[in-house]
Coordinates of N, CA and C in Angstrom, one line a residue:
M21 N 94.3 130.5 122.0 CA 94.0 130.5 120.6 C 95.2 130.2 119.5
N22 N 96.5 130.4 119.8 CA 97.6 130.6 119.1 C 98.0 129.2 119.1
K23 N 98.1 128.4 120.3 CA 98.4 127.2 120.3 C 97.6 126.3 119.5
Q24 N 96.4 126.5 119.3 CA 95.4 126.0 118.8 C 95.9 126.1 117.1
I25 N 96.1 127.1 116.6 CA 96.6 127.5 115.3 C 97.6 126.7 115.1
N26 N 98.7 126.7 116.0 CA 99.9 126.2 115.8 C 99.8 124.6 115.6
M27 N 98.5 123.9 116.1 CA 98.5 122.5 116.3 C 97.9 122.6 114.5
D28 N 96.6 123.0 114.3 CA 95.9 123.0 113.0 C 97.3 123.2 111.9
R29 N 98.0 123.7 112.0 CA 99.0 124.1 111.0 C 100.1 122.6 110.7
F30 N 100.3 122.2 111.9 CA 101.1 121.0 112.4 C 100.4 120.1 111.6
Y31 N 99.2 119.7 111.9 CA 98.4 118.4 111.3 C 98.3 118.5 109.7
K32 N 97.9 120.0 109.6 CA 97.7 120.2 108.2 C 98.9 120.0 107.2
Q33 N 100.4 120.5 107.6 CA 101.5 120.3 107.0 C 101.9 118.8 107.1
L34 N 101.8 118.1 108.5 CA 102.1 117.0 108.5 C 101.0 115.7 107.6
L35 N 100.0 115.9 107.4 CA 99.3 115.0 106.5 C 99.4 115.5 105.2
G36 N 99.7 116.8 104.8 CA 100.0 117.1 103.4 C 101.4 116.8 102.8
K37 N 102.3 116.1 103.7 CA 103.7 115.8 103.3 C 103.3 114.4 103.6
A38 N 102.4 113.6 104.3 CA 102.5 112.2 104.5 C 101.4 111.4 103.6
W39 N 100.5 112.4 103.2 CA 99.9 111.4 102.1 C 100.4 110.8 101.2
P40 N 101.2 111.4 100.3 CA 101.7 110.9 99.0 C 102.5 109.4 99.6
V41 N 103.2 109.7 100.4 CA 103.7 108.7 101.1 C 102.9 107.3 101.5
T42 N 101.9 107.7 102.5 CA 101.1 106.5 102.6 C 100.6 106.0 101.6
T43 N 100.1 106.9 100.6 CA 99.2 106.1 99.2 C 100.2 105.6 98.4
L44 N 101.8 105.7 98.6 CA 102.6 104.9 98.0 C 102.6 103.4 98.6
V45 N 102.9 103.9 99.8 CA 102.9 102.6 100.5 C 102.0 101.4 100.1
I46 N 100.6 101.9 100.5 CA 99.4 101.2 100.3 C 99.3 101.0 98.8
V47 N 99.6 101.5 97.9 CA 99.5 101.2 96.5 C 100.9 99.9 96.1
L48 N 101.9 100.4 96.7 CA 102.9 98.9 96.4 C 102.7 97.8 97.2
S49 N 102.1 98.1 98.6 CA 101.5 97.1 99.2 C 100.6 96.0 98.6
I50 N 99.4 96.8 97.9 CA 98.3 95.9 97.4 C 99.2 95.2 95.9
L51 N 100.0 96.1 94.9 CA 100.4 95.3 94.1 C 101.6 94.4 94.5
S52 N 101.9 94.1 95.6 CA 102.9 93.0 95.9 C 102.3 91.9 96.2
I53 N 100.8 92.1 96.8 CA 100.2 91.0 97.6 C 99.1 90.4 96.4
Y54 N 98.6 91.2 95.6 CA 97.9 90.9 94.6 C 98.4 90.6 93.0
L55 N 99.5 91.4 92.5 CA 99.9 91.4 91.3 C 101.2 90.5 91.3
F56 N 102.1 90.9 92.2 CA 103.8 90.4 92.1 C 103.6 88.7 91.9
P57 N 102.7 88.3 92.9 CA 102.9 87.1 92.9 C 102.5 86.1 91.4
V58 N 101.7 86.6 90.4 CA 101.5 86.1 89.1 C 102.7 85.9 88.5
F59 N 103.6 86.8 88.4 CA 105.1 86.9 87.6 C 105.7 85.4 87.9
E60 N 106.9 85.3 87.1 CA 107.7 84.3 87.6 C 108.4 84.4 88.8
K61 N 108.7 83.4 89.6 CA 109.4 83.7 90.9 C 110.1 84.7 90.9
T62 N 111.3 84.4 90.2 CA 112.7 85.5 90.1 C 112.2 87.0 89.7
T63 N 111.2 86.9 88.8 CA 110.7 88.7 88.4 C 110.1 89.0 90.0
A64 N 109.0 88.3 90.4 CA 108.1 88.6 91.4 C 109.0 89.0 92.8
I65 N 110.1 88.5 92.9 CA 110.9 88.7 94.0 C 111.8 89.9 93.9
L66 N 112.2 90.3 92.5 CA 112.7 91.5 92.2 C 112.0 92.3 92.2
L67 N 110.6 92.6 91.8 CA 109.4 93.5 92.1 C 109.3 94.0 93.4
V68 N 109.0 92.8 94.0 CA 109.4 93.1 95.6 C 110.1 94.1 96.4
M69 N 111.5 93.6 95.8 CA 112.8 94.2 96.4 C 112.8 95.5 96.1
I70 N 112.3 95.5 94.7 CA 112.3 97.2 94.2 C 111.1 98.1 94.9
S71 N 110.0 97.2 95.0 CA 109.1 98.0 96.2 C 109.6 98.3 97.3
V72 N 110.0 97.5 98.1 CA 110.7 97.4 99.5 C 111.5 98.7 99.2
A73 N 112.8 98.8 98.2 CA 113.6 99.8 98.3 C 113.1 101.3 98.0
L74 N 111.7 101.5 97.5 CA 111.2 102.7 97.0 C 110.6 102.9 98.0
K75 N 109.9 102.2 99.1 CA 109.3 102.6 100.1 C 110.2 103.1 101.2
I76 N 111.2 102.4 101.6 CA 112.5 102.7 102.4 C 112.7 104.1 102.1
F77 N 113.3 104.6 100.8 CA 113.6 105.8 100.6 C 112.4 106.9 100.6
F78 N 111.3 106.8 100.7 CA 110.3 107.8 100.8 C 110.0 107.8 102.2
V79 N 110.0 106.8 103.0 CA 110.0 106.8 104.5 C 111.1 107.8 105.0
I80 N 112.2 107.2 104.8 CA 113.4 108.2 105.3 C 113.5 109.4 104.9
R81 N 113.0 110.0 103.7 CA 112.9 110.9 103.1 C 111.9 111.8 103.9
L82 N 110.7 111.2 104.2 CA 109.5 111.5 104.9 C 110.2 111.9 106.5
S83 N 110.8 111.1 107.1 CA 111.3 111.2 108.0 C 112.1 112.4 108.4
F84 N 113.5 112.7 107.3 CA 114.1 113.8 107.6 C 113.4 115.1 107.4
K85 N 112.7 115.0 106.4 CA 112.0 116.4 106.3 C 111.2 116.7 107.3
Q86 N 110.2 115.7 107.8 CA 109.1 116.3 108.8 C 109.8 116.4 110.2
L87 N 111.0 115.6 110.5 CA 111.6 116.0 111.8 C 112.1 117.0 111.9
I88 N 112.9 117.7 111.0 CA 113.6 119.0 110.7 C 112.5 120.0 110.9
K89 N 111.1 119.9 109.9 CA 110.5 120.9 110.1 C 109.8 121.0 111.5
I90 N 109.5 120.0 112.0 CA 108.9 120.1 113.5 C 110.0 120.8 114.3
I91 N 110.9 120.3 114.4 CA 112.3 120.6 115.3 C 112.2 122.0 115.1
G92 N 112.1 122.5 113.9 CA 112.6 124.0 113.4 C 111.3 124.9 113.8
D93 N 110.4 124.5 113.8 CA 108.9 125.1 113.9 C 108.6 124.9 115.5
S94 N 108.6 124.1 116.1 CA 107.6 124.0 117.2 C 108.3 123.3 118.4
H95 N 109.7 122.4 118.4 CA 110.1 121.9 119.1 C 109.2 121.0 120.2
L96 N 108.0 120.9 120.0 CA 106.9 119.9 120.6 C 107.1 118.5 120.8
L97 N 107.1 118.1 121.7 CA 107.1 116.5 122.2 C 106.0 115.8 121.2
S98 N 104.8 116.6 121.6 CA 103.8 115.6 121.2 C 103.9 115.6 119.5
H99 N 104.4 116.5 118.9 CA 104.4 116.7 117.9 C 105.4 115.6 117.0
I100 N 106.2 115.4 117.8 CA 107.3 114.4 117.5 C 106.9 112.9 117.6
L101 N 105.8 112.8 118.4 CA 105.4 111.5 118.7 C 104.3 111.3 118.0
I102 N 103.6 112.1 117.5 CA 102.9 112.1 116.4 C 103.5 111.5 115.0
L103 N 104.6 112.2 114.8 CA 105.3 111.7 113.5 C 105.8 110.2 113.6
F104 N 106.6 109.8 115.1 CA 106.9 108.6 114.9 C 105.7 107.8 115.1
C105 N 104.7 108.1 115.6 CA 103.6 107.0 115.7 C 103.3 106.7 114.1
L106 N 103.1 107.9 113.2 CA 102.8 107.5 111.7 C 103.9 106.5 110.9
L107 N 105.1 106.9 111.4 CA 106.3 106.4 110.9 C 106.2 104.9 111.3
I108 N 106.0 104.5 112.5 CA 106.3 102.9 112.9 C 105.1 102.6 112.1
G109 N 104.0 103.1 112.1 CA 102.8 102.0 111.6 C 103.0 102.2 109.9
L110 N 103.6 103.1 109.4 CA 103.7 102.9 107.9 C 104.9 101.7 107.6
I111 N 106.0 101.5 108.6 CA 107.0 100.6 108.5 C 106.3 99.5 108.6
I112 N 105.7 99.1 109.7 CA 105.2 97.9 110.3 C 104.1 97.4 109.4
I113 N 103.5 98.0 108.6 CA 102.2 97.7 107.8 C 103.0 97.3 106.3
S114 N 104.0 98.1 106.1 CA 104.7 98.1 104.6 C 105.4 96.9 104.5
F115 N 105.9 96.6 105.7 CA 106.8 95.0 105.8 C 106.1 93.7 106.1
T116 N 104.8 94.7 106.7 CA 103.7 92.9 106.6 C 103.3 92.5 105.3
M117 N 103.3 93.8 104.5 CA 102.8 93.1 102.9 C 104.0 92.8 102.3
D118 N 105.4 93.2 102.8 CA 106.2 92.6 102.0 C 106.6 91.2 102.2
F119 N 106.3 91.1 103.3 CA 106.5 89.5 104.1 C 105.6 88.7 103.6
S120 N 104.4 89.1 103.5 CA 103.3 88.4 102.8 C 103.6 88.2 101.6
A121 N 103.8 89.3 100.7 CA 104.2 88.9 99.2 C 105.2 87.8 99.0
L122 N 106.2 88.0 100.0 CA 107.3 87.2 99.7 C 106.7 85.7 100.0
H123 N 105.8 85.4 101.0 CA 105.1 84.0 101.2 C 104.4 83.6 100.1
L124 N 103.4 84.6 99.8 CA 103.1 84.2 98.5 C 103.6 83.7 97.4
I125 N 104.7 84.5 96.9 CA 105.4 83.8 95.8 C 106.2 82.7 96.2
D126 N 107.3 82.6 97.4 CA 107.7 81.4 97.9 C 107.1 80.8 99.1
S127 N 106.4 80.0 99.4 CA 105.7 79.5 100.6 C 107.1 78.9 101.4
N128 N 108.2 78.8 100.9 CA 109.3 78.5 101.7 C 110.3 79.3 102.3
A129 N 109.7 81.0 101.7 CA 110.6 81.7 102.1 C 111.0 82.1 103.5
F130 N 110.2 81.7 104.5 CA 110.2 81.7 105.9 C 109.7 80.6 106.4
K131 N 110.2 80.3 107.8 CA 109.9 78.8 108.2 C 108.6 79.7 109.6
N132 N 107.7 78.9 109.2 CA 106.2 79.4 109.9 C 105.4 78.4 110.1
N133 N 104.4 78.9 111.0 CA 103.6 77.7 111.0 C 101.9 77.6 110.2
L134 N 102.2 78.6 109.2 CA 101.4 78.5 108.3 C 101.3 77.2 107.7
T135 N 100.2 77.0 107.0 CA 99.8 75.6 106.1 C 99.5 76.3 104.9
S136 N 99.7 74.9 103.8 CA 99.4 75.4 102.3 C 98.1 76.1 102.0
N137 N 97.1 76.0 102.6 CA 95.5 76.1 102.6 C 95.4 77.5 103.5
S138 N 96.3 78.1 104.1 CA 96.2 79.2 105.0 C 95.3 80.3 104.2
S139 N 94.6 81.0 104.9 CA 93.6 82.1 104.1 C 94.5 83.4 103.9
M140 N 94.1 84.2 102.9 CA 94.9 85.7 102.8 C 94.7 86.2 104.4
P141 N 93.9 86.6 105.2 CA 93.9 87.2 106.5 C 94.8 86.6 107.6
A142 N 94.7 85.1 107.5 CA 95.9 84.4 108.3 C 97.1 84.7 108.1
I143 N 97.7 84.9 106.7 CA 99.0 84.8 106.2 C 99.1 86.6 106.8
V144 N 98.3 87.4 106.0 CA 98.7 88.8 106.7 C 98.9 89.1 107.9
F145 N 98.2 88.3 108.8 CA 98.1 88.3 110.4 C 99.6 87.9 110.9
E146 N 99.8 86.7 110.5 CA 101.1 86.2 110.6 C 102.3 86.9 110.6
Y147 N 102.2 87.8 109.2 CA 103.4 88.5 108.9 C 103.2 90.1 109.6
L148 N 102.2 90.4 110.3 CA 101.8 91.6 110.8 C 102.4 91.5 112.2
Y149 N 102.3 90.0 112.8 CA 102.9 89.7 114.0 C 104.6 89.8 113.6
H150 N 104.8 89.3 112.6 CA 106.2 89.1 112.6 C 106.8 90.4 112.2
S151 N 106.2 91.2 111.4 CA 106.7 92.8 111.3 C 107.0 93.4 112.6
T152 N 105.6 93.5 113.6 CA 105.7 93.9 114.9 C 106.9 93.5 115.8
I153 N 107.1 92.2 115.7 CA 108.0 91.4 116.5 C 109.5 91.7 116.0
T154 N 110.0 92.0 114.5 CA 110.9 92.4 114.1 C 111.3 93.9 114.6
F155 N 110.1 94.6 114.3 CA 110.5 96.2 114.7 C 110.5 96.4 116.1
S156 N 110.4 95.5 117.1 CA 110.6 95.9 118.3 C 111.8 95.1 118.9
S157 N 112.4 94.6 117.7 CA 113.8 93.8 117.9 C 113.6 92.9 119.1
V158 N 112.3 92.1 119.3 CA 112.3 90.7 120.2 C 112.6 89.9 119.5
G159 N 112.2 89.5 118.4 CA 112.8 88.3 117.4 C 112.2 87.0 118.4
Y160 N 111.3 86.4 118.4 CA 111.1 85.1 119.5 C 111.5 84.1 118.4
G161 N 111.7 83.8 117.4 CA 112.5 82.9 116.5 C 111.2 81.8 116.2
D162 N 110.0 82.5 116.1 CA 109.0 81.2 115.6 C 108.6 81.1 114.1
I163 N 109.2 82.6 113.7 CA 109.2 82.9 112.0 C 110.4 83.3 111.9
V164 N 110.8 82.5 111.1 CA 112.3 82.7 110.6 C 112.7 82.9 109.1
P165 N 113.4 83.9 108.6 CA 113.5 84.0 107.3 C 114.3 82.8 107.0
V166 N 114.2 82.2 105.6 CA 115.0 81.1 105.3 C 115.7 81.4 103.7
S167 N 115.1 82.0 103.1 CA 115.4 82.5 101.7 C 116.0 83.6 101.8
L168 N 117.2 83.8 100.7 CA 117.9 85.1 100.4 C 117.0 86.1 100.4
S169 N 115.9 86.6 99.6 CA 115.0 87.4 99.6 C 114.5 87.9 101.0
A170 N 114.1 86.6 101.6 CA 113.7 87.1 103.0 C 114.4 87.6 104.1
K171 N 115.7 87.1 104.0 CA 116.6 87.6 105.1 C 117.1 89.1 104.4
T172 N 117.0 89.4 103.4 CA 117.3 90.5 102.5 C 116.3 91.7 103.3
V173 N 114.9 91.1 103.3 CA 113.8 92.3 103.5 C 113.8 92.4 104.9
V174 N 113.8 91.3 105.8 CA 114.4 91.5 107.3 C 115.1 92.2 107.8
M175 N 116.3 92.3 106.7 CA 117.6 93.1 107.6 C 117.2 94.6 107.1
L176 N 116.3 94.9 105.7 CA 116.2 96.0 105.6 C 114.9 96.5 106.6
A177 N 114.1 95.8 107.0 CA 113.4 96.5 108.3 C 114.2 96.7 109.2
I178 N 115.0 95.9 109.6 CA 115.7 96.0 111.0 C 116.5 97.5 110.5
A179 N 117.2 97.7 109.7 CA 117.9 98.9 109.1 C 117.2 100.1 109.2
L180 N 115.9 100.0 108.5 CA 115.1 101.0 108.5 C 114.6 101.4 109.7
R181 N 114.0 100.7 110.9 CA 113.9 100.5 112.6 C 114.9 101.3 112.8
F182 N 116.2 100.7 112.9 CA 117.1 101.5 113.3 C 117.3 103.0 113.1
F183 N 117.5 103.3 111.7 CA 117.6 104.5 111.2 C 116.7 105.7 112.0
V184 N 115.3 105.0 111.8 CA 114.2 105.9 112.2 C 114.4 106.5 113.7
L185 N 114.8 105.2 114.7 CA 114.8 105.5 115.9 C 115.8 106.1 116.3
V186 N 117.1 106.0 115.8 CA 118.6 106.6 115.9 C 118.1 108.2 115.5
F187 N 117.6 108.3 114.4 CA 117.5 109.8 114.0 C 117.0 110.4 115.1
G188 N 115.8 109.9 115.5 CA 114.9 110.6 116.4 C 115.3 110.7 117.6
I189 N 116.3 109.8 118.3 CA 117.0 109.8 119.4 C 118.2 110.9 119.1
A190 N 118.9 110.9 118.2 CA 119.9 112.0 118.1 C 119.2 113.5 118.0
N191 N 118.3 113.7 117.9 CA 117.6 114.7 117.7 C 116.6 115.5 119.0
I192 N 116.9 114.3 120.2 CA 116.1 114.5 121.3 C 116.2 115.8 122.4
N193 N 117.9 116.4 122.1 CA 118.0 117.3 122.6 C 117.2 118.7 122.2
Q194 N 116.8 118.6 121.3 CA 115.9 119.7 120.2 C 115.0 120.0 120.8
I195 N 114.2 118.9 121.7 CA 112.6 118.9 121.6 C 112.4 119.4 123.3
K196 N 111.6 119.9 123.2 CA 110.8 120.5 124.4 C 109.5 119.7 124.8
V197 N 109.3 119.3 126.2 CA 108.5 118.6 126.7 C 107.2 119.7 126.8
N198 N 105.8 119.4 126.3 CA 105.0 120.2 126.3 C 104.4 120.6 127.9
Q199 N 104.7 121.8 127.9 CA 104.1 122.4 129.7 C 103.0 122.8 129.8
K200 N 101.8 122.9 130.8 CA 100.7 123.3 131.0 C 101.1 124.7 131.7
K201 N 100.1 125.4 131.3 CA 100.2 127.0 131.9 C 99.3 127.2 132.4

């Protein structure tokens, strides 16, 4: 019973802290896809970069606060894994939208297989693939950033991935594996 109460408290606390960051990522992503491309190219790219910086700040802040809270309260591996699934999902989706926005602003920002009449779902899927491959550090080379803004956003995606994974690994010695009784 006590274990169930701890789990409920963990999910309530995690969701309470994660929903504002998740909402921010979603709102900024929607703006970057549908609003930013209507601005002049330089202004649109600047807005995407500001959006990327804000999302990175809040994801890092969520990472620090939640990981420290989980380690301080429960030390359970399952809680850490849930947090990292949430963070990885937020990072991949966030950068998917950032890459898509850069493509919509400047179709030459990336070298890819998209055509000038590619649909929005095709564009988003292409950059979901690119975001996932970039996060995994595989980098097949079929989608390559060409513009300065695209290269910058890819470097920021890699830096955030590195930060989140290293920060988690650095605290691994404080995590206990859940054991059945």
